[in-house]
PDB file of C-alpha atoms in Angstrom:
ATOM      1  CA  UNK A 165     -27.990  -5.782  -5.318  1.00 90.00           C
ATOM      2  CA  UNK A 166     -28.912  -8.110  -2.461  1.00 93.00           C
ATOM      3  CA  UNK A 167     -26.191  -8.833   0.093  1.00 94.00           C
ATOM      4  CA  UNK A 168     -27.039 -11.794   2.336  1.00 94.00           C
ATOM      5  CA  UNK A 169     -25.175 -13.130   5.356  1.00 93.00           C
ATOM      6  CA  UNK A 170     -26.546 -15.958   7.489  1.00 93.00           C
ATOM      7  CA  UNK A 171     -26.630 -15.806  11.273  1.00 92.00           C
ATOM      8  CA  UNK A 172     -24.424 -18.470  12.892  1.00 90.00           C
ATOM      9  CA  UNK A 173     -24.721 -20.621   9.793  1.00 91.00           C
ATOM     10  CA  UNK A 174     -22.421 -23.511  10.719  1.00 88.00           C
ATOM     11  CA  UNK A 175     -24.015 -23.727  14.176  1.00 86.00           C
ATOM     12  CA  UNK A 176     -27.552 -23.897  12.789  1.00 90.00           C
ATOM     13  CA  UNK A 177     -27.353 -26.444   9.976  1.00 92.00           C
ATOM     14  CA  UNK A 178     -30.365 -28.739  10.394  1.00 93.00           C
ATOM     15  CA  UNK A 179     -29.198 -32.363  10.385  1.00 93.00           C
ATOM     16  CA  UNK A 180     -32.428 -33.880   9.060  1.00 93.00           C
ATOM     17  CA  UNK A 181     -32.693 -31.474   6.121  1.00 95.00           C
ATOM     18  CA  UNK A 182     -29.019 -31.937   5.270  1.00 95.00           C
ATOM     19  CA  UNK A 183     -29.217 -35.728   5.484  1.00 94.00           C
ATOM     20  CA  UNK A 184     -32.287 -35.687   3.236  1.00 95.00           C
ATOM     21  CA  UNK A 185     -30.366 -33.761   0.583  1.00 95.00           C
ATOM     22  CA  UNK A 186     -27.399 -36.110   0.924  1.00 95.00           C
ATOM     23  CA  UNK A 187     -29.665 -39.125   0.523  1.00 95.00           C
ATOM     24  CA  UNK A 188     -30.651 -37.783  -2.896  1.00 94.00           C
ATOM     25  CA  UNK A 189     -27.006 -37.981  -3.949  1.00 93.00           C
ATOM     26  CA  UNK A 190     -25.586 -40.911  -1.964  1.00 94.00           C
ATOM     27  CA  UNK A 191     -27.022 -44.410  -2.295  1.00 94.00           C
ATOM     28  CA  UNK A 192     -24.772 -46.193   0.192  1.00 95.00           C
ATOM     29  CA  UNK A 193     -26.466 -46.172   3.648  1.00 94.00           C
ATOM     30  CA  UNK A 194     -23.133 -46.815   5.347  1.00 96.00           C
ATOM     31  CA  UNK A 195     -21.745 -43.514   4.067  1.00 95.00           C
ATOM     32  CA  UNK A 196     -24.881 -41.705   5.193  1.00 95.00           C
ATOM     33  CA  UNK A 197     -24.612 -43.285   8.626  1.00 95.00           C
ATOM     34  CA  UNK A 198     -20.973 -42.207   8.888  1.00 93.00           C
ATOM     35  CA  UNK A 199     -21.845 -38.615   7.997  1.00 92.00           C
ATOM     36  CA  UNK A 200     -24.681 -38.609  10.536  1.00 91.00           C
ATOM     37  CA  UNK A 201     -22.261 -39.765  13.240  1.00 89.00           C
ATOM     38  CA  UNK A 202     -19.847 -37.015  12.190  1.00 87.00           C
ATOM     39  CA  UNK A 203     -22.608 -34.415  12.528  1.00 87.00           C
ATOM     40  CA  UNK A 204     -23.815 -35.673  15.895  1.00 85.00           C
ATOM     41  CA  UNK A 205     -20.394 -36.153  17.456  1.00 78.00           C
ATOM     42  CA  UNK A 206     -20.314 -34.504  20.879  1.00 64.00           C
ATOM     43  CA  UNK A 207     -18.497 -31.261  21.640  1.00 65.00           C
ATOM     44  CA  UNK A 208     -16.610 -30.424  24.814  1.00 59.00           C
ATOM     45  CA  UNK A 209     -18.170 -27.583  26.833  1.00 59.00           C
ATOM     46  CA  UNK A 210     -16.383 -26.682  30.101  1.00 65.00           C
ATOM     47  CA  UNK A 211     -15.071 -30.221  30.371  1.00 63.00           C
ATOM     48  CA  UNK A 212     -18.388 -31.939  29.659  1.00 63.00           C
ATOM     49  CA  UNK A 213     -19.278 -33.711  26.398  1.00 59.00           C
ATOM     50  CA  UNK A 214     -22.532 -32.299  24.983  1.00 62.00           C
ATOM     51  CA  UNK A 215     -24.412 -34.076  22.207  1.00 67.00           C
ATOM     52  CA  UNK A 216     -24.860 -32.007  19.042  1.00 69.00           C
ATOM     53  CA  UNK A 217     -28.388 -31.771  17.597  1.00 76.00           C
ATOM     54  CA  UNK A 218     -27.725 -29.187  14.898  1.00 84.00           C
ATOM     55  CA  UNK A 219     -24.787 -27.534  13.180  1.00 85.00           C
ATOM     56  CA  UNK A 220     -21.568 -28.819  11.642  1.00 85.00           C
ATOM     57  CA  UNK A 221     -18.158 -28.845  13.355  1.00 79.00           C
ATOM     58  CA  UNK A 222     -16.467 -25.541  12.517  1.00 74.00           C
ATOM     59  CA  UNK A 223     -12.989 -26.128  11.144  1.00 75.00           C
ATOM     60  CA  UNK A 224     -13.834 -29.711  10.231  1.00 77.00           C
ATOM     61  CA  UNK A 225     -12.639 -30.775   6.759  1.00 83.00           C
ATOM     62  CA  UNK A 226     -16.106 -32.044   5.775  1.00 87.00           C
ATOM     63  CA  UNK A 227     -18.108 -29.038   6.976  1.00 87.00           C
ATOM     64  CA  UNK A 228     -17.553 -26.726   3.949  1.00 89.00           C
ATOM     65  CA  UNK A 229     -18.606 -29.513   1.577  1.00 92.00           C
ATOM     66  CA  UNK A 230     -21.751 -30.245   3.596  1.00 91.00           C
ATOM     67  CA  UNK A 231     -22.532 -26.519   3.692  1.00 90.00           C
ATOM     68  CA  UNK A 232     -22.381 -26.368  -0.093  1.00 93.00           C
ATOM     69  CA  UNK A 233     -24.700 -29.374  -0.367  1.00 94.00           C
ATOM     70  CA  UNK A 234     -27.257 -27.586   1.793  1.00 95.00           C
ATOM     71  CA  UNK A 235     -26.925 -24.185   0.100  1.00 95.00           C
ATOM     72  CA  UNK A 236     -26.957 -25.720  -3.364  1.00 95.00           C
ATOM     73  CA  UNK A 237     -30.740 -25.484  -2.983  1.00 95.00           C
ATOM     74  CA  UNK A 238     -30.371 -21.696  -2.938  1.00 95.00           C
ATOM     75  CA  UNK A 239     -27.971 -21.721  -5.893  1.00 96.00           C
ATOM     76  CA  UNK A 240     -30.338 -23.802  -8.006  1.00 96.00           C
ATOM     77  CA  UNK A 241     -33.291 -21.521  -7.231  1.00 95.00           C
ATOM     78  CA  UNK A 242     -31.330 -18.389  -8.154  1.00 95.00           C
ATOM     79  CA  UNK A 243     -30.186 -20.058 -11.364  1.00 96.00           C
ATOM     80  CA  UNK A 244     -33.771 -21.060 -12.178  1.00 95.00           C
ATOM     81  CA  UNK A 245     -34.845 -17.441 -11.834  1.00 93.00           C
ATOM     82  CA  UNK A 246     -31.997 -16.282 -14.072  1.00 94.00           C
ATOM     83  CA  UNK A 247     -30.271 -14.090 -11.466  1.00 94.00           C
ATOM     84  CA  UNK A 248     -26.605 -13.173 -11.573  1.00 94.00           C
ATOM     85  CA  UNK A 249     -25.127 -14.092  -8.203  1.00 95.00           C
ATOM     86  CA  UNK A 250     -22.007 -15.186  -6.381  1.00 94.00           C
ATOM     87  CA  UNK A 251     -21.821 -17.205  -3.174  1.00 94.00           C
ATOM     88  CA  UNK A 252     -18.959 -18.149  -0.876  1.00 92.00           C
ATOM     89  CA  UNK A 253     -20.044 -20.398   2.018  1.00 88.00           C
ATOM     90  CA  UNK A 254     -22.932 -18.514   3.661  1.00 90.00           C
ATOM     91  CA  UNK A 255     -22.151 -15.121   2.070  1.00 92.00           C
ATOM     92  CA  UNK A 256     -24.199 -14.475  -1.064  1.00 94.00           C
ATOM     93  CA  UNK A 257     -24.579 -11.467  -3.381  1.00 95.00           C
ATOM     94  CA  UNK A 258     -27.366 -11.304  -5.965  1.00 95.00           C
ATOM     95  CA  UNK A 259     -27.126  -8.629  -8.672  1.00 93.00           C
ATOM     96  CA  UNK A 260     -30.326  -7.114 -10.087  1.00 92.00           C
ATOM     97  CA  UNK A 261     -31.192  -3.978 -12.036  1.00 89.00           C
ATOM     98  CA  UNK A 262     -33.478  -2.122  -9.639  1.00 91.00           C
ATOM     99  CA  UNK A 263     -34.282  -1.504  -5.996  1.00 92.00           C
ATOM    100  CA  UNK A 264     -37.704  -3.062  -6.409  1.00 93.00           C
ATOM    101  CA  UNK A 265     -36.277  -6.236  -7.933  1.00 94.00           C
ATOM    102  CA  UNK A 266     -33.704  -6.459  -5.121  1.00 94.00           C
ATOM    103  CA  UNK A 267     -36.432  -6.219  -2.496  1.00 94.00           C
ATOM    104  CA  UNK A 268     -38.379  -9.034  -4.181  1.00 94.00           C
ATOM    105  CA  UNK A 269     -35.268 -11.209  -4.272  1.00 95.00           C
ATOM    106  CA  UNK A 270     -34.577 -10.517  -0.595  1.00 95.00           C
ATOM    107  CA  UNK A 271     -38.139 -11.553   0.331  1.00 94.00           C
ATOM    108  CA  UNK A 272     -37.735 -14.751  -1.664  1.00 94.00           C
ATOM    109  CA  UNK A 273     -34.410 -15.564  -0.026  1.00 95.00           C
ATOM    110  CA  UNK A 274     -35.783 -14.997   3.471  1.00 94.00           C
ATOM    111  CA  UNK A 275     -38.551 -17.509   2.696  1.00 94.00           C
ATOM    112  CA  UNK A 276     -36.182 -19.997   1.060  1.00 95.00           C
ATOM    113  CA  UNK A 277     -33.687 -19.901   3.924  1.00 95.00           C
ATOM    114  CA  UNK A 278     -36.544 -20.330   6.403  1.00 94.00           C
ATOM    115  CA  UNK A 279     -37.477 -23.608   4.682  1.00 94.00           C
ATOM    116  CA  UNK A 280     -33.893 -24.730   5.309  1.00 94.00           C
ATOM    117  CA  UNK A 281     -34.289 -23.580   8.943  1.00 94.00           C
ATOM    118  CA  UNK A 282     -31.630 -20.920   8.494  1.00 93.00           C
ATOM    119  CA  UNK A 283     -31.834 -17.257   9.474  1.00 92.00           C
ATOM    120  CA  UNK A 284     -30.558 -14.203   7.628  1.00 93.00           C
ATOM    121  CA  UNK A 285     -28.452 -11.881   9.778  1.00 92.00           C
ATOM    122  CA  UNK A 286     -30.234  -8.487   9.437  1.00 91.00           C
ATOM    123  CA  UNK A 287     -27.211  -6.579  10.744  1.00 91.00           C
ATOM    124  CA  UNK A 288     -24.966  -7.820   7.933  1.00 91.00           C
ATOM    125  CA  UNK A 289     -27.525  -8.218   5.132  1.00 93.00           C
ATOM    126  CA  UNK A 290     -29.037  -5.457   3.023  1.00 94.00           C
ATOM    127  CA  UNK A 291     -30.511  -4.284  -0.247  1.00 94.00           C
ATOM    128  CA  UNK A 292     -27.986  -1.706  -1.441  1.00 92.00           C
ATOM    129  CA  UNK A 293     -25.842  -0.395  -4.275  1.00 90.00           C
ATOM    130  CA  UNK A 294     -22.893  -2.606  -5.197  1.00 87.00           C
ATOM    131  CA  UNK A 295     -20.377   0.140  -4.461  1.00 86.00           C
ATOM    132  CA  UNK A 296     -21.663   0.447  -0.891  1.00 89.00           C
ATOM    133  CA  UNK A 297     -21.072  -3.188   0.095  1.00 91.00           C
ATOM    134  CA  UNK A 298     -18.064  -5.382   0.818  1.00 92.00           C
ATOM    135  CA  UNK A 299     -17.739  -8.960  -0.376  1.00 92.00           C
ATOM    136  CA  UNK A 300     -14.907 -11.135   0.972  1.00 93.00           C
ATOM    137  CA  UNK A 301     -12.749  -8.078   1.617  1.00 94.00           C
ATOM    138  CA  UNK A 302     -13.375  -6.487  -1.795  1.00 94.00           C
ATOM    139  CA  UNK A 303     -15.294  -3.401  -2.884  1.00 92.00           C
ATOM    140  CA  UNK A 304     -16.439  -2.581  -6.417  1.00 89.00           C
ATOM    141  CA  UNK A 305     -16.783   0.718  -8.272  1.00 85.00           C
ATOM    142  CA  UNK A 306     -17.813   1.850 -11.738  1.00 80.00           C
ATOM    143  CA  UNK A 307     -15.671   3.798 -14.216  1.00 78.00           C
ATOM    144  CA  UNK A 308     -16.149   5.112 -17.764  1.00 70.00           C
ATOM    145  CA  UNK A 309     -19.726   6.301 -17.159  1.00 68.00           C
ATOM    146  CA  UNK A 310     -20.587   3.151 -15.261  1.00 66.00           C
ATOM    147  CA  UNK A 311     -19.840   0.755 -18.093  1.00 76.00           C
ATOM    148  CA  UNK A 312     -16.827  -0.880 -16.426  1.00 83.00           C
ATOM    149  CA  UNK A 313     -16.739  -2.352 -12.917  1.00 84.00           C
ATOM    150  CA  UNK A 314     -13.403  -2.615 -11.104  1.00 89.00           C
ATOM    151  CA  UNK A 315     -12.276  -4.242  -7.868  1.00 92.00           C
ATOM    152  CA  UNK A 316     -10.488  -2.703  -4.916  1.00 94.00           C
ATOM    153  CA  UNK A 317      -9.564  -3.785  -1.408  1.00 95.00           C
ATOM    154  CA  UNK A 318     -12.193  -2.708   1.090  1.00 95.00           C
ATOM    155  CA  UNK A 319     -11.097   0.000   3.567  1.00 94.00           C
ATOM    156  CA  UNK A 320     -11.722  -2.322   6.502  1.00 95.00           C
ATOM    157  CA  UNK A 321      -9.450  -4.962   4.967  1.00 96.00           C
ATOM    158  CA  UNK A 322      -6.691  -2.390   4.474  1.00 96.00           C
ATOM    159  CA  UNK A 323      -7.057  -1.208   8.084  1.00 97.00           C
ATOM    160  CA  UNK A 324      -6.793  -4.802   9.266  1.00 97.00           C
ATOM    161  CA  UNK A 325      -3.710  -5.379   7.132  1.00 97.00           C
ATOM    162  CA  UNK A 326      -2.005  -2.225   8.435  1.00 97.00           C
ATOM    163  CA  UNK A 327      -2.787  -3.214  12.019  1.00 97.00           C
ATOM    164  CA  UNK A 328      -1.092  -6.567  11.432  1.00 96.00           C
ATOM    165  CA  UNK A 329       1.951  -4.900   9.836  1.00 96.00           C
ATOM    166  CA  UNK A 330       2.203  -2.538  12.810  1.00 95.00           C
ATOM    167  CA  UNK A 331       2.147  -5.560  15.097  1.00 93.00           C
ATOM    168  CA  UNK A 332       4.853  -7.360  13.118  1.00 93.00           C
ATOM    169  CA  UNK A 333       7.092  -4.274  12.905  1.00 91.00           C
ATOM    170  CA  UNK A 334       6.543  -3.023  16.452  1.00 88.00           C
ATOM    171  CA  UNK A 335       9.700  -1.461  17.799  1.00 74.00           C
ATOM    172  CA  UNK A 336       9.246  -2.971  21.262  1.00 68.00           C
ATOM    173  CA  UNK A 337       8.968  -6.660  20.426  1.00 68.00           C
ATOM    174  CA  UNK A 338      12.686  -7.355  20.929  1.00 72.00           C
ATOM    175  CA  UNK A 339      13.198  -9.131  17.594  1.00 78.00           C
ATOM    176  CA  UNK A 340      15.968  -8.481  15.105  1.00 82.00           C
ATOM    177  CA  UNK A 341      15.291  -6.854  11.743  1.00 84.00           C
ATOM    178  CA  UNK A 342      15.925 -10.224  10.075  1.00 86.00           C
ATOM    179  CA  UNK A 343      13.285 -11.928  12.221  1.00 89.00           C
ATOM    180  CA  UNK A 344      10.797  -9.131  11.573  1.00 91.00           C
ATOM    181  CA  UNK A 345      11.357  -9.303   7.814  1.00 92.00           C
ATOM    182  CA  UNK A 346      10.913 -13.092   7.780  1.00 93.00           C
ATOM    183  CA  UNK A 347       7.531 -12.851   9.512  1.00 93.00           C
ATOM    184  CA  UNK A 348       6.486  -9.815   7.476  1.00 95.00           C
ATOM    185  CA  UNK A 349       7.403 -11.464   4.172  1.00 95.00           C
ATOM    186  CA  UNK A 350       5.305 -14.525   5.027  1.00 96.00           C
ATOM    187  CA  UNK A 351       2.287 -12.378   5.873  1.00 97.00           C
ATOM    188  CA  UNK A 352       2.563 -10.065   2.853  1.00 97.00           C
ATOM    189  CA  UNK A 353       2.901 -12.935   0.394  1.00 96.00           C
ATOM    190  CA  UNK A 354      -0.328 -14.454   1.697  1.00 96.00           C
ATOM    191  CA  UNK A 355      -2.143 -11.115   1.728  1.00 97.00           C
ATOM    192  CA  UNK A 356      -1.024 -10.289  -1.808  1.00 96.00           C
ATOM    193  CA  UNK A 357      -2.046 -13.717  -3.091  1.00 95.00           C
ATOM    194  CA  UNK A 358      -5.559 -13.155  -1.741  1.00 96.00           C
ATOM    195  CA  UNK A 359      -5.991  -9.581  -2.985  1.00 96.00           C
ATOM    196  CA  UNK A 360      -4.112  -9.927  -6.281  1.00 93.00           C
ATOM    197  CA  UNK A 361      -7.366  -9.314  -8.201  1.00 92.00           C
ATOM    198  CA  UNK A 362      -7.645  -5.746  -6.871  1.00 94.00           C
ATOM    199  CA  UNK A 363      -7.242  -3.123  -9.603  1.00 93.00           C
ATOM    200  CA  UNK A 364      -5.754  -0.288  -7.550  1.00 91.00           C
ATOM    201  CA  UNK A 365      -1.996  -0.069  -8.231  1.00 93.00           C
ATOM    202  CA  UNK A 366      -1.725   3.393  -6.650  1.00 93.00           C
ATOM    203  CA  UNK A 367      -3.193   2.123  -3.355  1.00 94.00           C
ATOM    204  CA  UNK A 368      -0.743  -0.769  -3.332  1.00 96.00           C
ATOM    205  CA  UNK A 369       2.139   1.590  -4.130  1.00 95.00           C
ATOM    206  CA  UNK A 370       1.189   3.765  -1.143  1.00 96.00           C
ATOM    207  CA  UNK A 371       1.114   0.669   1.071  1.00 97.00           C
ATOM    208  CA  UNK A 372       4.577  -0.307  -0.174  1.00 96.00           C
ATOM    209  CA  UNK A 373       5.946   3.123   0.784  1.00 96.00           C
ATOM    210  CA  UNK A 374       4.299   2.945   4.195  1.00 97.00           C
ATOM    211  CA  UNK A 375       5.687  -0.557   4.893  1.00 96.00           C
ATOM    212  CA  UNK A 376       9.214   0.493   3.913  1.00 96.00           C
ATOM    213  CA  UNK A 377       8.960   3.512   6.203  1.00 96.00           C
ATOM    214  CA  UNK A 378       7.901   1.209   9.059  1.00 94.00           C
ATOM    215  CA  UNK A 379      11.007  -0.896   8.436  1.00 95.00           C
ATOM    216  CA  UNK A 380      13.296   2.141   8.226  1.00 94.00           C
ATOM    217  CA  UNK A 381      11.905   3.355  11.554  1.00 93.00           C
ATOM    218  CA  UNK A 382      12.674  -0.073  13.019  1.00 92.00           C
ATOM    219  CA  UNK A 383      16.260   0.088  11.745  1.00 92.00           C
ATOM    220  CA  UNK A 384      16.692   3.552  13.283  1.00 91.00           C
ATOM    221  CA  UNK A 385      15.339   2.389  16.625  1.00 89.00           C
ATOM    222  CA  UNK A 386      17.643  -0.628  16.709  1.00 87.00           C
ATOM    223  CA  UNK A 387      20.659   1.612  16.175  1.00 88.00           C
ATOM    224  CA  UNK A 388      19.803   2.927  19.683  1.00 85.00           C
ATOM    225  CA  UNK A 389      21.885   6.127  19.487  1.00 89.00           C
ATOM    226  CA  UNK A 390      22.904   8.774  16.973  1.00 90.00           C
ATOM    227  CA  UNK A 391      26.584   7.808  16.733  1.00 92.00           C
ATOM    228  CA  UNK A 392      25.782   4.294  15.554  1.00 93.00           C
ATOM    229  CA  UNK A 393      23.125   5.524  13.136  1.00 92.00           C
ATOM    230  CA  UNK A 394      25.622   8.024  11.711  1.00 93.00           C
ATOM    231  CA  UNK A 395      28.183   5.258  11.093  1.00 93.00           C
ATOM    232  CA  UNK A 396      25.570   2.994   9.482  1.00 92.00           C
ATOM    233  CA  UNK A 397      24.361   5.746   7.167  1.00 93.00           C
ATOM    234  CA  UNK A 398      27.871   6.752   6.135  1.00 93.00           C
ATOM    235  CA  UNK A 399      28.755   3.108   5.457  1.00 93.00           C
ATOM    236  CA  UNK A 400      25.714   2.803   3.208  1.00 92.00           C
ATOM    237  CA  UNK A 401      26.507   5.845   1.080  1.00 91.00           C
ATOM    238  CA  UNK A 402      24.815   8.828   2.756  1.00 91.00           C
ATOM    239  CA  UNK A 403      26.869  12.016   2.695  1.00 92.00           C
ATOM    240  CA  UNK A 404      28.265  13.338   5.955  1.00 93.00           C
ATOM    241  CA  UNK A 405      25.917  16.311   6.275  1.00 93.00           C
ATOM    242  CA  UNK A 406      22.735  14.295   5.649  1.00 92.00           C
ATOM    243  CA  UNK A 407      23.872  11.457   7.901  1.00 92.00           C
ATOM    244  CA  UNK A 408      24.562  13.897  10.740  1.00 93.00           C
ATOM    245  CA  UNK A 409      21.144  15.534  10.267  1.00 92.00           C
ATOM    246  CA  UNK A 410      19.344  12.195  10.508  1.00 92.00           C
ATOM    247  CA  UNK A 411      21.467  10.993  13.436  1.00 91.00           C
ATOM    248  CA  UNK A 412      20.662  14.158  15.397  1.00 91.00           C
ATOM    249  CA  UNK A 413      17.008  13.086  15.510  1.00 90.00           C
ATOM    250  CA  UNK A 414      17.425   9.346  15.940  1.00 87.00           C
ATOM    251  CA  UNK A 415      14.878   9.261  18.780  1.00 87.00           C
ATOM    252  CA  UNK A 416      12.135  10.517  16.491  1.00 89.00           C
ATOM    253  CA  UNK A 417      11.924   7.195  14.668  1.00 89.00           C
ATOM    254  CA  UNK A 418       8.875   7.734  12.465  1.00 92.00           C
ATOM    255  CA  UNK A 419       9.727  11.290  11.418  1.00 93.00           C
ATOM    256  CA  UNK A 420      13.397  10.459  10.801  1.00 93.00           C
ATOM    257  CA  UNK A 421      12.409   7.428   8.711  1.00 93.00           C
ATOM    258  CA  UNK A 422      11.393   9.893   5.969  1.00 93.00           C
ATOM    259  CA  UNK A 423      14.776  11.686   6.046  1.00 94.00           C
ATOM    260  CA  UNK A 424      16.699  11.841   2.767  1.00 92.00           C
ATOM    261  CA  UNK A 425      19.728  10.117   4.317  1.00 93.00           C
ATOM    262  CA  UNK A 426      17.638   7.168   5.501  1.00 94.00           C
ATOM    263  CA  UNK A 427      16.074   6.770   2.079  1.00 93.00           C
ATOM    264  CA  UNK A 428      19.482   6.960   0.439  1.00 94.00           C
ATOM    265  CA  UNK A 429      20.971   4.332   2.751  1.00 94.00           C
ATOM    266  CA  UNK A 430      17.925   2.039   2.667  1.00 95.00           C
ATOM    267  CA  UNK A 431      16.221   2.467  -0.712  1.00 95.00           C
ATOM    268  CA  UNK A 432      13.382   0.305  -1.974  1.00 94.00           C
ATOM    269  CA  UNK A 433      15.875  -2.027  -3.655  1.00 94.00           C
ATOM    270  CA  UNK A 434      17.414  -2.774  -0.260  1.00 94.00           C
ATOM    271  CA  UNK A 435      14.137  -4.242   0.973  1.00 94.00           C
ATOM    272  CA  UNK A 436      13.599  -5.994  -2.359  1.00 93.00           C
ATOM    273  CA  UNK A 437      16.887  -7.789  -1.802  1.00 93.00           C
ATOM    274  CA  UNK A 438      15.759  -8.834   1.687  1.00 91.00           C
ATOM    275  CA  UNK A 439      12.700 -10.496   0.173  1.00 93.00           C
ATOM    276  CA  UNK A 440       9.949  -8.012   1.079  1.00 94.00           C
ATOM    277  CA  UNK A 441       7.404  -8.422  -1.751  1.00 94.00           C
ATOM    278  CA  UNK A 442       6.079  -5.348  -3.492  1.00 94.00           C
ATOM    279  CA  UNK A 443       2.318  -5.062  -3.464  1.00 94.00           C
ATOM    280  CA  UNK A 444       2.252  -2.543  -6.308  1.00 88.00           C
ATOM    281  CA  UNK A 445       4.243  -2.210  -9.537  1.00 82.00           C
ATOM    282  CA  UNK A 446       8.001  -1.905  -9.213  1.00 69.00           C
TER     283      UNK A 446
END
């Protein structure tokens, strides 16, 4: 496959080339003039307005559409050559059957992007096997003797997600468990909606267990001392012996979060009821 990423794409869009492509689609000169003014609108740099000569405003509502107009040239060329490909903004993957074919495609893309006055980022672009590359946070792997391709969340995306969960469930942020769960629920719903196409239920199940343990550790910490934790555990159904064993180590939050008494008092269904979405199967 060919994995292509463009260097500073939105900052390097050539206005004249883009306007020429737009003129092929838009007949009204007033609309073209308005778009040109949008592209050339000044930007504030250290308090001084600087005129823009190339690039589109990042975050602007029109910029993604204009980017697709420009890169449609690349799409049409890949279609003409009969390649299987997928593109999202400036990230593009082209799937071919051999290393030699991938190298030819890469050479062609370098030339094509140069005509658009765009540069390929060599640090993030490569000719490689599909399983070795990440696309929009996903990785792919083959099963059943390579006949079936499945999707999984890339390791880097999982690390980023866990870092965010650690931040939201930090035991030193001074928020109540209710506040933590509200913020965590909002984040997990968005993350799950994005990665719902991943075909790794066991990975998601492990993440669910890890998240619940983070929350149990937070509950233990907020009890502050063993006597209160003992009362909470007894009130939630833990037997006296187990509750006392967990309470004796209430300062070891992470280790104690795996204690049988904690899991009995705060099972998975407890967090379900609080609205924490499950990433994996129930």
